[in-house]
Amino acid sequence: MTPATAPPTTSVLIVDDQPMQRFGFRMLLESQDDLRVAGEADTGTDAVRKTAELRPDVVLMDIRMPGMDGIEATRRIIAGHHAPRVLILTTFDMDEYAYAGLRAGASGFLVKDALPEELLAGIRAVAAGDAVVAPSLTRRLLDAYAHHLPTRPGVPDSPDPRIAGLTDREREILTVIGQGWTNTEIAQRLHLAESTVKTHVSRILAKTGARDRVQAVIVAYDAKLVSPEA
């Protein structure tokens, strides 16, 4: 009789400067067979160091910490080798910190008072390569905080190199992803099979270097395929 194979586990680094908050997250994660706590960090600097050392699959990242905050820590973690997925914890869903976290490379965010099952589902989703934030909400965040985008007075815009290798159809699909369309909506409105849409999306992510659909929305926005709504 073949022995049963243990289910794969997702390792999580918990980053929060509040010991009781970290304890609560640890207790929740340790109650799950498929999740494992890789370690804990109480500062952004410690999070960057421990991510490189422990190589977790997911970093559960608080934003407001003394010294290096969660935004800068996320940016440095994503830029490193073997970068994990980062799930930002913020106070409000339409928050400048959530916006900054996504632009720094996070795969999604959750509000800190999310239900335990929502937190667990979010960790599992980003570990699987999915985004926790709906593209439509990402788009609303980008629109809300468009004035935070850096500007270079007197310097003409140049084409974004991330979209240079896209076909016309891929550019069209990236544009509507940036507008918050789901795969089903893209298939229905562009008269494509949903499997074909999924293939296009996978190619778009690979060509643009976007880690997930949320990052694809940001690429579309940055490349001016999508304009901020008034």
Coordinates of C-alpha atoms in Angstrom, one line a residue:
M1 CA 0.0 0.0 0.0
T2 CA 1.4 3.3 -1.1
P3 CA 1.8 5.8 1.9
A4 CA -0.2 9.0 1.6
T5 CA 1.8 12.0 0.5
A6 CA 1.7 14.9 2.8
P7 CA 0.1 18.1 1.3
P8 CA 2.6 20.8 0.4
T9 CA 3.0 23.6 2.9
T10 CA 3.3 27.3 2.4
S11 CA 5.8 29.0 4.6
V12 CA 4.9 32.5 5.8
L13 CA 7.1 35.2 7.4
I14 CA 5.0 37.4 9.7
V15 CA 6.1 41.0 9.8
D16 CA 4.5 43.3 12.4
D17 CA 5.9 45.5 15.2
Q18 CA 3.2 44.5 17.6
P19 CA 4.0 41.3 19.5
M20 CA 0.4 40.4 20.3
Q21 CA -0.5 40.8 16.6
R22 CA 2.3 38.5 15.6
F23 CA 1.2 36.0 18.2
G24 CA -2.4 36.0 16.9
F25 CA -1.2 35.5 13.3
R26 CA 1.1 32.7 14.4
M27 CA -1.7 30.9 16.3
L28 CA -4.0 31.1 13.3
L29 CA -1.4 29.9 10.8
E30 CA -0.2 27.1 13.0
S31 CA -3.8 25.8 13.2
Q32 CA -3.6 25.0 9.4
D33 CA -2.1 21.8 8.0
D34 CA -1.0 23.5 4.8
L35 CA 0.6 26.6 6.3
R36 CA 3.8 27.0 8.3
V37 CA 5.3 30.0 10.1
A38 CA 8.9 30.5 8.7
G39 CA 9.7 33.2 11.2
E40 CA 8.7 36.6 12.5
A41 CA 10.1 40.1 12.0
D42 CA 9.2 43.4 13.9
T43 CA 10.9 45.9 11.5
G44 CA 11.2 46.4 7.8
T45 CA 15.0 45.9 8.0
D46 CA 14.5 42.7 9.9
A47 CA 11.9 41.6 7.3
V48 CA 14.4 42.1 4.4
R49 CA 17.1 40.2 6.2
K50 CA 14.9 37.3 7.3
T51 CA 13.3 36.9 3.9
A52 CA 16.8 36.4 2.3
E53 CA 17.7 34.0 5.1
L54 CA 14.5 32.0 5.4
R55 CA 13.1 32.2 1.9
P56 CA 9.4 32.1 2.8
D57 CA 6.8 31.6 0.2
V58 CA 4.7 34.5 1.4
V59 CA 5.5 37.6 3.5
L60 CA 2.6 38.9 5.6
M61 CA 3.7 42.6 5.7
D62 CA 2.5 45.3 8.0
I63 CA 2.9 48.8 6.7
R64 CA 3.5 51.1 9.6
M65 CA 6.7 50.2 11.5
P66 CA 9.5 52.3 13.0
G67 CA 12.5 52.8 10.7
M68 CA 12.1 51.1 7.3
D69 CA 8.3 50.8 6.7
G70 CA 6.5 48.0 5.0
I71 CA 6.5 49.7 1.6
E72 CA 10.3 50.1 1.4
A73 CA 10.7 46.6 2.8
T74 CA 8.4 45.2 0.1
R75 CA 10.3 47.0 -2.6
R76 CA 13.6 45.5 -1.5
I77 CA 12.2 42.1 -1.0
I78 CA 10.6 42.0 -4.5
A79 CA 13.9 43.2 -6.0
G80 CA 15.8 40.3 -4.4
H81 CA 16.6 36.8 -5.7
H82 CA 13.9 34.2 -5.1
A83 CA 11.4 36.9 -4.2
P84 CA 8.3 35.6 -2.4
R85 CA 4.8 36.9 -2.7
V86 CA 4.0 39.8 -0.4
L87 CA 0.6 40.3 1.1
I88 CA 0.1 43.8 2.6
L89 CA -1.9 44.4 5.7
T90 CA -3.4 47.9 5.8
T91 CA -6.1 49.8 7.8
F92 CA -8.5 50.8 5.0
D93 CA -9.1 49.2 1.6
M94 CA -9.0 52.5 -0.2
D95 CA -5.8 53.6 1.5
E96 CA -2.7 55.4 0.2
Y97 CA -0.6 52.7 1.9
A98 CA -2.4 50.0 0.0
Y99 CA -1.7 51.9 -3.2
A100 CA 1.9 52.3 -2.4
G101 CA 2.3 48.6 -1.5
L102 CA 0.9 47.4 -4.8
R103 CA 3.2 49.7 -6.7
A104 CA 6.1 48.4 -4.6
G105 CA 5.3 44.9 -6.0
A106 CA 2.9 43.4 -3.5
S107 CA 0.5 40.8 -4.9
G108 CA -2.4 42.1 -2.9
F109 CA -3.6 43.6 0.4
L110 CA -6.1 42.9 3.2
V111 CA -7.4 45.1 5.9
K112 CA -6.0 44.3 9.3
D113 CA -9.5 43.5 10.7
A114 CA -10.2 40.9 8.0
L115 CA -11.9 37.7 9.2
P116 CA -9.5 34.8 9.9
E117 CA -10.8 32.8 6.9
E118 CA -10.2 35.8 4.6
L119 CA -6.7 36.1 5.8
L120 CA -6.0 32.4 5.3
A121 CA -7.7 32.5 1.8
G122 CA -5.5 35.5 0.9
I123 CA -2.3 33.8 1.9
R124 CA -3.2 30.7 -0.1
A125 CA -4.2 32.8 -3.1
V126 CA -1.0 34.7 -3.3
A127 CA 1.0 31.5 -2.7
A128 CA -0.7 30.0 -5.7
G129 CA 0.2 33.0 -7.9
D130 CA -3.1 34.7 -7.8
A131 CA -3.7 38.3 -6.7
V132 CA -5.8 39.1 -3.7
V133 CA -7.1 42.4 -4.9
A134 CA -9.6 42.6 -7.7
P135 CA -8.3 44.5 -10.8
S136 CA -11.3 46.9 -10.5
L137 CA -10.2 47.9 -7.0
T138 CA -6.6 48.3 -8.1
R139 CA -7.8 50.6 -10.9
R140 CA -9.8 52.6 -8.4
L141 CA -6.8 52.9 -6.1
L142 CA -4.6 54.1 -9.0
D143 CA -7.2 56.6 -10.0
A144 CA -7.6 57.9 -6.4
Y145 CA -3.8 58.3 -5.9
A146 CA -2.8 59.3 -9.4
H147 CA -1.4 62.6 -8.1
H148 CA 1.3 60.6 -6.2
L149 CA 2.9 59.4 -9.4
P150 CA 6.3 61.0 -10.0
T151 CA 6.5 63.6 -12.8
R152 CA 9.4 64.8 -14.7
P153 CA 8.7 68.4 -15.9
G154 CA 10.1 69.1 -19.4
V155 CA 11.0 65.5 -20.1
P156 CA 8.8 63.9 -22.8
D157 CA 7.2 60.5 -22.1
S158 CA 9.0 57.6 -23.7
P159 CA 7.4 54.3 -24.6
D160 CA 7.3 51.8 -21.7
P161 CA 9.8 49.0 -22.6
R162 CA 7.6 46.5 -20.7
I163 CA 5.0 46.5 -23.4
A164 CA 7.3 46.7 -26.4
G165 CA 7.1 43.0 -27.1
L166 CA 3.4 42.6 -27.0
T167 CA 1.3 41.8 -30.1
D168 CA -1.6 44.0 -31.0
R169 CA -4.1 41.5 -29.4
E170 CA -2.0 41.3 -26.2
R171 CA -1.8 45.0 -26.0
E172 CA -5.6 45.2 -26.4
I173 CA -6.1 42.6 -23.7
L174 CA -3.7 44.3 -21.3
T175 CA -5.6 47.5 -21.8
V176 CA -8.9 46.0 -20.8
I177 CA -7.2 44.2 -17.9
G178 CA -6.2 47.7 -16.8
Q179 CA -9.8 48.7 -17.0
G180 CA -10.7 46.0 -14.5
W181 CA -12.3 43.4 -16.9
T182 CA -12.3 39.8 -15.8
N183 CA -11.3 36.9 -18.1
T184 CA -15.0 36.1 -18.6
E185 CA -15.8 39.7 -19.6
I186 CA -12.8 39.8 -22.0
A187 CA -13.9 36.5 -23.6
Q188 CA -17.5 37.7 -24.0
R189 CA -16.8 41.3 -25.3
L190 CA -13.9 40.4 -27.6
H191 CA -15.6 37.1 -28.8
L192 CA -12.8 34.8 -27.7
A193 CA -12.7 31.5 -25.9
E194 CA -11.9 31.9 -22.2
S195 CA -9.1 29.4 -22.6
T196 CA -7.6 31.7 -25.3
V197 CA -7.9 34.7 -23.0
K198 CA -6.1 32.8 -20.3
T199 CA -3.3 32.0 -22.7
H200 CA -3.0 35.7 -23.7
V201 CA -2.9 36.8 -20.1
S202 CA -0.2 34.3 -19.3
R203 CA 1.9 35.6 -22.2
I204 CA 1.3 39.2 -21.2
L205 CA 2.5 38.5 -17.6
A206 CA 5.6 36.8 -18.9
K207 CA 6.4 39.5 -21.5
T208 CA 5.8 42.5 -19.1
G209 CA 7.4 40.9 -16.1
A210 CA 4.2 41.4 -14.1
R211 CA 4.0 38.9 -11.3
D212 CA 0.2 38.7 -11.3
R213 CA -2.9 40.4 -12.6
V214 CA -2.7 43.3 -10.1
Q215 CA 0.8 44.1 -11.4
A216 CA -0.5 43.9 -14.9
V217 CA -3.0 46.7 -14.1
I218 CA -0.2 48.8 -12.8
V219 CA 1.8 48.2 -16.0
A220 CA -1.2 49.2 -18.2
Y221 CA -1.6 52.3 -16.1
D222 CA 2.1 53.2 -16.2
A223 CA 2.3 52.6 -19.9
K224 CA -0.7 55.0 -20.4
L225 CA -2.8 52.3 -22.0
V226 CA -5.3 53.3 -19.4
S227 CA -5.9 56.9 -18.3
P228 CA -7.0 58.0 -14.8
E229 CA -10.7 58.5 -14.5
A230 CA -11.9 61.9 -13.4

